[in-house]
Amino acid sequence: GIIGGIIYLINKKEYVGTYKAIIIAILVQMYHMGITLILAKPYSLALETVETVILPMTIGNALGIGIFSLVIGGLIQDKKKIKQLEEDLEIVTAKDQQLI
């Protein structure tokens, strides 16, 4: 969450897009696995666990972030379309009022 917030601020409070979100999710997952290897004892058991879970966990997280990001991207596009339609309607309404 903190990393996502930092990236949002770095990206000037703009949506990063699906591709970047997936890449960030993969990098964060690698970071988590690295922390696990550093902190867990015994190291051999931690390494075995990381080797077992890293691929399915990374794929699962990347897919989840990808799907979520696509939904958010769609909502942002829809919001922009609605705003444009409202502006177009205001222009048409203003033109109609001038003709009366």
mmCIF file of C-alpha atoms in Angstrom:
data_model
loop_
_atom_site.group_PDB
_atom_site.id
_atom_site.type_symbol
_atom_site.label_atom_id
_atom_site.label_comp_id
_atom_site.label_asym_id
_atom_site.label_seq_id
_atom_site.Cartn_x
_atom_site.Cartn_y
_atom_site.Cartn_z
ATOM 1 C CA GLY A 1 0.000 0.000 0.000
ATOM 2 C CA ILE A 2 2.748 2.427 0.908
ATOM 3 C CA ILE A 3 4.678 1.612 -2.258
ATOM 4 C CA GLY A 4 1.523 2.126 -4.331
ATOM 5 C CA GLY A 5 0.952 5.506 -2.697
ATOM 6 C CA ILE A 6 4.529 6.576 -3.351
ATOM 7 C CA ILE A 7 4.279 5.530 -6.999
ATOM 8 C CA TYR A 8 0.977 7.413 -7.313
ATOM 9 C CA LEU A 9 2.653 10.563 -6.008
ATOM 10 C CA ILE A 10 5.712 10.076 -8.230
ATOM 11 C CA ASN A 11 3.350 9.684 -11.197
ATOM 12 C CA LYS A 12 1.845 13.108 -10.360
ATOM 13 C CA LYS A 13 -1.394 11.605 -9.007
ATOM 14 C CA GLU A 14 -2.209 10.001 -12.355
ATOM 15 C CA TYR A 15 -3.255 6.437 -13.109
ATOM 16 C CA VAL A 16 -0.126 4.425 -14.000
ATOM 17 C CA GLY A 17 -1.792 2.040 -16.443
ATOM 18 C CA THR A 18 -2.163 -1.725 -16.480
ATOM 19 C CA TYR A 19 1.284 -2.620 -17.810
ATOM 20 C CA LYS A 20 3.130 -0.525 -15.228
ATOM 21 C CA ALA A 21 0.845 -1.774 -12.451
ATOM 22 C CA ILE A 22 1.683 -5.391 -13.308
ATOM 23 C CA ILE A 23 5.420 -4.650 -13.426
ATOM 24 C CA ILE A 24 5.199 -2.869 -10.064
ATOM 25 C CA ALA A 25 3.264 -5.809 -8.575
ATOM 26 C CA ILE A 26 5.959 -8.237 -9.736
ATOM 27 C CA LEU A 27 8.735 -6.045 -8.314
ATOM 28 C CA VAL A 28 6.929 -5.696 -4.980
ATOM 29 C CA GLN A 29 6.446 -9.465 -4.844
ATOM 30 C CA MET A 30 10.182 -9.982 -5.447
ATOM 31 C CA TYR A 31 10.885 -7.484 -2.662
ATOM 32 C CA HIS A 32 8.624 -9.440 -0.293
ATOM 33 C CA MET A 33 10.385 -12.682 -1.139
ATOM 34 C CA GLY A 34 13.745 -11.002 -0.512
ATOM 35 C CA ILE A 35 12.578 -9.782 2.898
ATOM 36 C CA THR A 36 11.394 -13.314 3.676
ATOM 37 C CA LEU A 37 14.828 -14.707 2.837
ATOM 38 C CA ILE A 38 16.562 -12.072 4.959
ATOM 39 C CA LEU A 39 14.361 -12.370 8.052
ATOM 40 C CA ALA A 40 13.231 -16.003 8.211
ATOM 41 C CA LYS A 41 15.196 -18.590 10.163
ATOM 42 C CA PRO A 42 16.419 -21.170 9.296
ATOM 43 C CA TYR A 43 17.534 -19.842 5.930
ATOM 44 C CA SER A 44 17.317 -23.236 4.201
ATOM 45 C CA LEU A 45 13.638 -23.581 5.089
ATOM 46 C CA ALA A 46 12.946 -19.989 4.013
ATOM 47 C CA LEU A 47 14.696 -20.606 0.686
ATOM 48 C CA GLU A 48 12.695 -23.791 0.120
ATOM 49 C CA THR A 49 9.449 -21.970 0.905
ATOM 50 C CA VAL A 50 10.292 -19.033 -1.365
ATOM 51 C CA GLU A 51 11.259 -21.381 -4.206
ATOM 52 C CA THR A 52 7.933 -23.177 -3.817
ATOM 53 C CA VAL A 53 5.647 -20.145 -3.671
ATOM 54 C CA ILE A 54 7.384 -17.451 -5.711
ATOM 55 C CA LEU A 55 6.066 -18.380 -9.164
ATOM 56 C CA PRO A 56 2.382 -19.049 -8.353
ATOM 57 C CA MET A 57 2.236 -16.155 -5.909
ATOM 58 C CA THR A 58 3.812 -13.721 -8.364
ATOM 59 C CA ILE A 59 1.565 -14.847 -11.224
ATOM 60 C CA GLY A 60 -1.525 -14.669 -9.007
ATOM 61 C CA ASN A 61 -0.699 -11.196 -7.732
ATOM 62 C CA ALA A 62 0.193 -9.917 -11.206
ATOM 63 C CA LEU A 63 -3.078 -11.263 -12.649
ATOM 64 C CA GLY A 64 -5.085 -9.788 -9.788
ATOM 65 C CA ILE A 65 -3.461 -6.380 -10.152
ATOM 66 C CA GLY A 66 -3.882 -6.593 -13.929
ATOM 67 C CA ILE A 67 -7.611 -7.302 -13.707
ATOM 68 C CA PHE A 68 -8.122 -4.631 -11.040
ATOM 69 C CA SER A 69 -6.125 -2.147 -13.101
ATOM 70 C CA LEU A 70 -8.179 -2.876 -16.226
ATOM 71 C CA VAL A 71 -11.383 -2.235 -14.279
ATOM 72 C CA ILE A 72 -10.041 1.024 -12.848
ATOM 73 C CA GLY A 73 -8.784 2.078 -16.290
ATOM 74 C CA GLY A 74 -12.222 1.403 -17.756
ATOM 75 C CA LEU A 75 -13.883 3.479 -15.053
ATOM 76 C CA ILE A 76 -11.490 6.362 -15.682
ATOM 77 C CA GLN A 77 -12.203 6.228 -19.434
ATOM 78 C CA ASP A 78 -15.953 6.120 -18.804
ATOM 79 C CA LYS A 79 -15.694 9.127 -16.496
ATOM 80 C CA LYS A 80 -13.800 11.072 -19.185
ATOM 81 C CA LYS A 81 -16.427 10.131 -21.809
ATOM 82 C CA ILE A 82 -19.262 11.278 -19.547
ATOM 83 C CA LYS A 83 -17.486 14.572 -18.884
ATOM 84 C CA GLN A 84 -16.985 15.111 -22.636
ATOM 85 C CA LEU A 85 -20.640 14.292 -23.373
ATOM 86 C CA GLU A 86 -21.758 16.745 -20.685
ATOM 87 C CA GLU A 87 -19.554 19.459 -22.198
ATOM 88 C CA ASP A 88 -20.919 18.712 -25.678
ATOM 89 C CA LEU A 89 -24.477 18.899 -24.329
ATOM 90 C CA GLU A 90 -23.724 22.269 -22.730
ATOM 91 C CA ILE A 91 -22.449 23.568 -26.079
ATOM 92 C CA VAL A 92 -25.545 22.315 -27.920
ATOM 93 C CA THR A 93 -27.809 23.795 -25.236
ATOM 94 C CA ALA A 94 -26.016 27.147 -25.447
ATOM 95 C CA LYS A 95 -26.355 27.183 -29.244
ATOM 96 C CA ASP A 96 -30.058 26.330 -28.991
ATOM 97 C CA GLN A 97 -30.612 29.161 -26.519
ATOM 98 C CA GLN A 98 -28.889 31.621 -28.838
ATOM 99 C CA LEU A 99 -31.233 30.667 -31.680
ATOM 100 C CA ILE A 100 -34.353 31.361 -29.620
#
